[in-house]
Coordinates of N, CA and C in Angstrom, one line a residue:
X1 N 215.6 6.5 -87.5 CA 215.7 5.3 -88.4 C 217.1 4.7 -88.2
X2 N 217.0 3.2 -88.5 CA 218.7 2.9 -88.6 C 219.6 3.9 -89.2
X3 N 218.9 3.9 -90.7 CA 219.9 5.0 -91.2 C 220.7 6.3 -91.0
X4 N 219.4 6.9 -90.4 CA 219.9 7.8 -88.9 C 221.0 7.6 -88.1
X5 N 220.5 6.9 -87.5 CA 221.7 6.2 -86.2 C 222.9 5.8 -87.1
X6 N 223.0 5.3 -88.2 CA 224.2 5.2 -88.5 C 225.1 6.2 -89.4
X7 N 224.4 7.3 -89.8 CA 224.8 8.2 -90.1 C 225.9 9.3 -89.0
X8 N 225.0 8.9 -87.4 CA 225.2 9.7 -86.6 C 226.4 9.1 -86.5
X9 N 226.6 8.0 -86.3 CA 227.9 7.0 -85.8 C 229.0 7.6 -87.2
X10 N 228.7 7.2 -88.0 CA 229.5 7.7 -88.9 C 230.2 8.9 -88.6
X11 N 229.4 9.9 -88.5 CA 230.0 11.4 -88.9 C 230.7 11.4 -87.4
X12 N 230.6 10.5 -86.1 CA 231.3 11.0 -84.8 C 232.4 10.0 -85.1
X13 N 232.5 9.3 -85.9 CA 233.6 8.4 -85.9 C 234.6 9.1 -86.8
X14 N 234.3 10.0 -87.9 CA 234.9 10.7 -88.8 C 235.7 11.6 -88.0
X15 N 234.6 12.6 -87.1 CA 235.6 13.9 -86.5 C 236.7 12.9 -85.8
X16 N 236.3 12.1 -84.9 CA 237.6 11.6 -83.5 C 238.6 11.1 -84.8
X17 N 238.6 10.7 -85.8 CA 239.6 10.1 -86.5 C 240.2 11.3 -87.3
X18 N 239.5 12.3 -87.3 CA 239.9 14.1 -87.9 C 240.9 14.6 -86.2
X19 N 240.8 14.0 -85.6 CA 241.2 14.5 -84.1 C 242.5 13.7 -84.1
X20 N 243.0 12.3 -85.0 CA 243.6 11.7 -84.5 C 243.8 10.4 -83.9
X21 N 242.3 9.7 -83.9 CA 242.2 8.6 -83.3 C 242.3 7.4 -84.5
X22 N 242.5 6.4 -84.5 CA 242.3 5.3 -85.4 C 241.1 4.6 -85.5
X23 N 240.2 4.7 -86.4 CA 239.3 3.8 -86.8 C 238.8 3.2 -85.6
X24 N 239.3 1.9 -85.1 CA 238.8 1.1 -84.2 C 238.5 2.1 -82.3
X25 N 240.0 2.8 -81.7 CA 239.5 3.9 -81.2 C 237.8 4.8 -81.1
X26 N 238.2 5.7 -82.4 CA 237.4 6.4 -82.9 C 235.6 5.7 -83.0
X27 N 235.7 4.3 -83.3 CA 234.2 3.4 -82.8 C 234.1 3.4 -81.8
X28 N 235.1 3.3 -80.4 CA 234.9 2.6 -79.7 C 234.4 4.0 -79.1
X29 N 234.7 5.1 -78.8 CA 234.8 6.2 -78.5 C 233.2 6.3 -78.5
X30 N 232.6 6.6 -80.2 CA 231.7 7.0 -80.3 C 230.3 6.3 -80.1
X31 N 230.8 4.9 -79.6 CA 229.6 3.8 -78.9 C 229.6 3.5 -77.6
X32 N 230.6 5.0 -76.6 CA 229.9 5.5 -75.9 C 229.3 6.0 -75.5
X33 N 228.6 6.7 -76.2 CA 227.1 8.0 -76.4 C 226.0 7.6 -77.3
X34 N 226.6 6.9 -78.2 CA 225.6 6.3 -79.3 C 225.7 5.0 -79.9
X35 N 224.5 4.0 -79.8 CA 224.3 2.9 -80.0 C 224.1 2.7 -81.2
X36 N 224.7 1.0 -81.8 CA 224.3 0.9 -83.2 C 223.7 0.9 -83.9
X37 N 223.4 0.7 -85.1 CA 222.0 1.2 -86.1 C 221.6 -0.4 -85.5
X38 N 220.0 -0.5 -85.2 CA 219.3 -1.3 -85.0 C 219.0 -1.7 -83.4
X39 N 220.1 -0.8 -82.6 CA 220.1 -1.4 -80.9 C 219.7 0.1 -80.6
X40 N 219.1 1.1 -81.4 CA 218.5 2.3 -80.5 C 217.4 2.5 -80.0
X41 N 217.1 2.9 -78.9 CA 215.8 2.7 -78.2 C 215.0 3.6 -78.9
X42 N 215.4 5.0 -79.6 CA 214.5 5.6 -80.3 C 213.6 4.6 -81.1
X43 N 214.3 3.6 -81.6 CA 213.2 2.7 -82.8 C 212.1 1.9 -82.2
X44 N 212.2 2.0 -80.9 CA 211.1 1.1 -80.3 C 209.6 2.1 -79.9
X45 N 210.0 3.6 -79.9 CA 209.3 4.7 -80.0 C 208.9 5.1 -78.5
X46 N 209.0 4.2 -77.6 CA 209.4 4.8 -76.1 C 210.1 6.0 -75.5
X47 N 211.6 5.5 -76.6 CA 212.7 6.5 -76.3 C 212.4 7.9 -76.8
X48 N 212.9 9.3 -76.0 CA 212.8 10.2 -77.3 C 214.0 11.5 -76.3
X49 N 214.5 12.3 -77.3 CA 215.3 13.4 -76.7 C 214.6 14.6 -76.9
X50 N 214.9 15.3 -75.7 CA 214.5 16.8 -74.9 C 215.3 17.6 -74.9
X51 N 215.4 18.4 -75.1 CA 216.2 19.4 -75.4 C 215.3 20.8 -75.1
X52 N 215.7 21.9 -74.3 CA 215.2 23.0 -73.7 C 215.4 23.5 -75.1
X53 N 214.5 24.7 -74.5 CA 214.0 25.8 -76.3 C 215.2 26.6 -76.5
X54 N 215.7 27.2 -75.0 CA 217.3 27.7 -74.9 C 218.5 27.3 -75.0
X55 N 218.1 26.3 -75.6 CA 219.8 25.3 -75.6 C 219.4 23.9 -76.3
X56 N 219.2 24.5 -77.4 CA 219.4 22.8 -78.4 C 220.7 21.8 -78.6
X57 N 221.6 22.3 -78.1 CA 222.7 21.4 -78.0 C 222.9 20.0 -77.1
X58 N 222.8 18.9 -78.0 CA 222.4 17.6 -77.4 C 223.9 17.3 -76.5
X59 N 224.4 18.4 -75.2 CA 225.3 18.0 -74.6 C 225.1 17.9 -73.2
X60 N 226.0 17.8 -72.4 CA 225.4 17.6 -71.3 C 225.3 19.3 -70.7
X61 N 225.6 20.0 -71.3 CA 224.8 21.8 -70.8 C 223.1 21.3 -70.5
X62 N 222.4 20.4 -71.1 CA 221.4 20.2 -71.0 C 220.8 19.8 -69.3
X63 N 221.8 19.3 -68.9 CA 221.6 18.9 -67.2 C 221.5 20.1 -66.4
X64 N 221.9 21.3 -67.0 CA 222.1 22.8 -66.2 C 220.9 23.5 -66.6
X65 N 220.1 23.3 -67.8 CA 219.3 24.0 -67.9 C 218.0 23.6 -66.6
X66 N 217.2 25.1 -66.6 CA 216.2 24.8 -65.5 C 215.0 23.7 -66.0
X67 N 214.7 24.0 -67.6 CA 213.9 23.0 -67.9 C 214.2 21.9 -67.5
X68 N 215.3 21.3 -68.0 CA 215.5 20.0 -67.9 C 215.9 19.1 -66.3
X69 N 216.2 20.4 -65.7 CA 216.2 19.8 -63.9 C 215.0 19.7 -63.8
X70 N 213.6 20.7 -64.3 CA 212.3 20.1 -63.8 C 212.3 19.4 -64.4
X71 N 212.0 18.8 -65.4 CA 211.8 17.3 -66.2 C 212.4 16.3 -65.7
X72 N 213.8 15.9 -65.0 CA 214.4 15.2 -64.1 C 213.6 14.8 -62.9
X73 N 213.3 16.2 -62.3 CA 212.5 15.6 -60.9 C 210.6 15.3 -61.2
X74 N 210.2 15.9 -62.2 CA 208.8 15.2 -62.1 C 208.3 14.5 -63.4
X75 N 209.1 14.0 -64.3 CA 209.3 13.5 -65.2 C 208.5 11.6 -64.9
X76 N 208.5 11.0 -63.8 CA 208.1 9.6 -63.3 C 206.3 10.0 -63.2
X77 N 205.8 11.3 -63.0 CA 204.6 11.8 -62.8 C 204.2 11.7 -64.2
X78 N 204.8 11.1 -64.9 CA 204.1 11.5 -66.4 C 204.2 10.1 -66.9
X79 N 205.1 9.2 -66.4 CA 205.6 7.5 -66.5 C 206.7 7.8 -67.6
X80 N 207.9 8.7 -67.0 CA 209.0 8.5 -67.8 C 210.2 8.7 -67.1
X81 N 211.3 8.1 -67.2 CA 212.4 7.9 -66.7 C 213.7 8.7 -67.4
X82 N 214.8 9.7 -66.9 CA 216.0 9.7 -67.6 C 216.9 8.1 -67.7
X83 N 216.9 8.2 -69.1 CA 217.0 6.5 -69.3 C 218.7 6.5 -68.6
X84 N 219.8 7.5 -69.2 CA 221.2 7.4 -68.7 C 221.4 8.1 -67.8
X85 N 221.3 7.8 -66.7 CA 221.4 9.2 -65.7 C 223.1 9.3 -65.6
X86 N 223.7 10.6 -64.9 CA 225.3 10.4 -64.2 C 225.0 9.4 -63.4
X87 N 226.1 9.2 -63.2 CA 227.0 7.8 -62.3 C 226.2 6.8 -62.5
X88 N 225.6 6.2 -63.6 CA 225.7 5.2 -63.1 C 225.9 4.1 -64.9
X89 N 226.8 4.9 -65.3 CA 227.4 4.6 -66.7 C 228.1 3.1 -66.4
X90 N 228.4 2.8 -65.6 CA 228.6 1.4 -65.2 C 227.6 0.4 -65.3
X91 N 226.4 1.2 -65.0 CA 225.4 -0.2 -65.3 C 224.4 -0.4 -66.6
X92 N 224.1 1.1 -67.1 CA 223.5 1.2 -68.3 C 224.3 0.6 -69.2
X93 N 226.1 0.8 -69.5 CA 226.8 1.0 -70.3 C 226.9 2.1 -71.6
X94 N 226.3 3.2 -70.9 CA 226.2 4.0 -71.3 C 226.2 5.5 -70.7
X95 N 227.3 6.3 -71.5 CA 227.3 7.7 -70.7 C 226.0 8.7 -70.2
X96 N 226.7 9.3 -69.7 CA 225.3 10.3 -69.0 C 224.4 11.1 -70.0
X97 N 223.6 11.2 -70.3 CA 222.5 11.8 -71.1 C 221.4 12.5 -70.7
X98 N 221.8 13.8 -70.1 CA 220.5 14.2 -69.7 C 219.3 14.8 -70.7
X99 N 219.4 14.3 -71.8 CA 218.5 14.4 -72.6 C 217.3 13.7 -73.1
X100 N 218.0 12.1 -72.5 CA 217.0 10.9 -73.2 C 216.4 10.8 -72.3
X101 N 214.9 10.4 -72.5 CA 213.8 9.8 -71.4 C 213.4 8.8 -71.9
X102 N 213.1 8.1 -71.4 CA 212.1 6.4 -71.8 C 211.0 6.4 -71.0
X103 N 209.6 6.6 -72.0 CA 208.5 6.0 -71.1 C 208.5 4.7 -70.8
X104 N 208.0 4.4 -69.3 CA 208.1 2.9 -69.0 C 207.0 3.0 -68.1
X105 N 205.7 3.9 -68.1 CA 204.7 3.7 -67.2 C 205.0 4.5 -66.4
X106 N 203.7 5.1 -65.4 CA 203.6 6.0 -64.2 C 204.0 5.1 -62.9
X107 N 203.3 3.9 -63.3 CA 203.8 3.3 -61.7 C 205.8 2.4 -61.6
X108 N 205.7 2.2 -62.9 CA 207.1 1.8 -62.9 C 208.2 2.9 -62.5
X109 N 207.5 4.1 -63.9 CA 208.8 5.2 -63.6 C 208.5 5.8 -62.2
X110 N 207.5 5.9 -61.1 CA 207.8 6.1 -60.0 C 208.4 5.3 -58.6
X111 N 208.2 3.9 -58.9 CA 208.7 3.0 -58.4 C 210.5 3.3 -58.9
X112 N 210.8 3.3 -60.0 CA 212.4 3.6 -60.0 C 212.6 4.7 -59.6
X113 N 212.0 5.9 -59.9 CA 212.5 7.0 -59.4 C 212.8 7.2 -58.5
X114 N 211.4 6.7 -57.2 CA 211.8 6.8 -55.8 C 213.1 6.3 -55.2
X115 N 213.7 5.1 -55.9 CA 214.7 4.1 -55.3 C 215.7 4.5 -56.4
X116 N 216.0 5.5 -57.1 CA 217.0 6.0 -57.9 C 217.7 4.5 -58.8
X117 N 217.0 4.1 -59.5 CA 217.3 2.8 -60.1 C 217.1 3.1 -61.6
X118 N 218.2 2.4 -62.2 CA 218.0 2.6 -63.4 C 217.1 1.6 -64.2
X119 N 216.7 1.7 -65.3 CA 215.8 0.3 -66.2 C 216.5 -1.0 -66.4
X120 N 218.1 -1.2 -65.8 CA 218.5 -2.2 -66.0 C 218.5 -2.8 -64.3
X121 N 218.7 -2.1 -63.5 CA 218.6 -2.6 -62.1 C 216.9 -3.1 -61.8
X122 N 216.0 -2.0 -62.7 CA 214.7 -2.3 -62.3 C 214.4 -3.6 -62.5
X123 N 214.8 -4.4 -64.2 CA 214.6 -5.8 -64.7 C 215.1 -6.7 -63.8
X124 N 216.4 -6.6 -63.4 CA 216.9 -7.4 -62.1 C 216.2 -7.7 -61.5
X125 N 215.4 -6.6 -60.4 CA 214.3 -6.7 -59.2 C 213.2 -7.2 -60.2
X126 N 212.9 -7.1 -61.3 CA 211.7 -7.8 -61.5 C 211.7 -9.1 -61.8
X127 N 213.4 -9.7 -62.2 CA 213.8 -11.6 -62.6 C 214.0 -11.7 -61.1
X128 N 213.9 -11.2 -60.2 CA 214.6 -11.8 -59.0 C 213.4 -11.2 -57.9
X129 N 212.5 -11.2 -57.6 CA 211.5 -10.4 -56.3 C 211.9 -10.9 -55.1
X130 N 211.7 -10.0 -54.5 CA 212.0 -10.1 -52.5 C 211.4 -11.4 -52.0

């Protein structure tokens, strides 16, 4: 829920300013992992986090577990995408997450997967076709 989401923002804005940072910092910091109450893909119900049974810790240990590397590679077989993948925090604007997936369909999420594209490059190729 919003409330959720801004709860979460809250309490990571609290520790970094418990660390040291100032207010504005400490936002800026924590909206890069987590989005504002009302811009979270969880509320559209697409989005959802995974987390292996061995390691509930929503960090990126989660890229190392073996569950989550299978869910990486056959995860498009199911029509879902790792919505932040590494490297490419430049185009999402958003850090790496190996925990979030977005359903976007079998033929979409294999169509990106094969061409390693994220859901913002995919819209591109779809405003713009060959």
């Amino acid at each position: 829920s919003r409330e959720r989401q801004q709860e979460l923002i809250d309490e990571d804005v609290t520790e970094y300013m418990q660390e040291g940072m100032t207010y504005e910092a400490a936002l800026a910091k924590t909206l890069e992992e987590t989005l504002p109450a009302g811009h979270s893909e969880h509320e559209t119900g697409l989005s959802l986090d995974i987390l292996c049974s061995g390691n509930t810790q929503m960090d990126l240990t989660q890229a190392n577990e073996p569950g989550n590397r299978w869910l990486v590679e056959h995860c498009a077989e199911y029509g879902f995408i790792l919505r932040y993948p590494k490297d490419k925090e430049n185009i999402t604007g958003i850090a790496f997450e190996p925990w979030h997936f977005r359903y976007v369909g079998k033929e979409a999420a294999q169509f990106m997967s094969s061409r390693g594209l994220t859901l913002e490059e995919f819209f591109i190729i779809l405003k713009n076709p060959l």
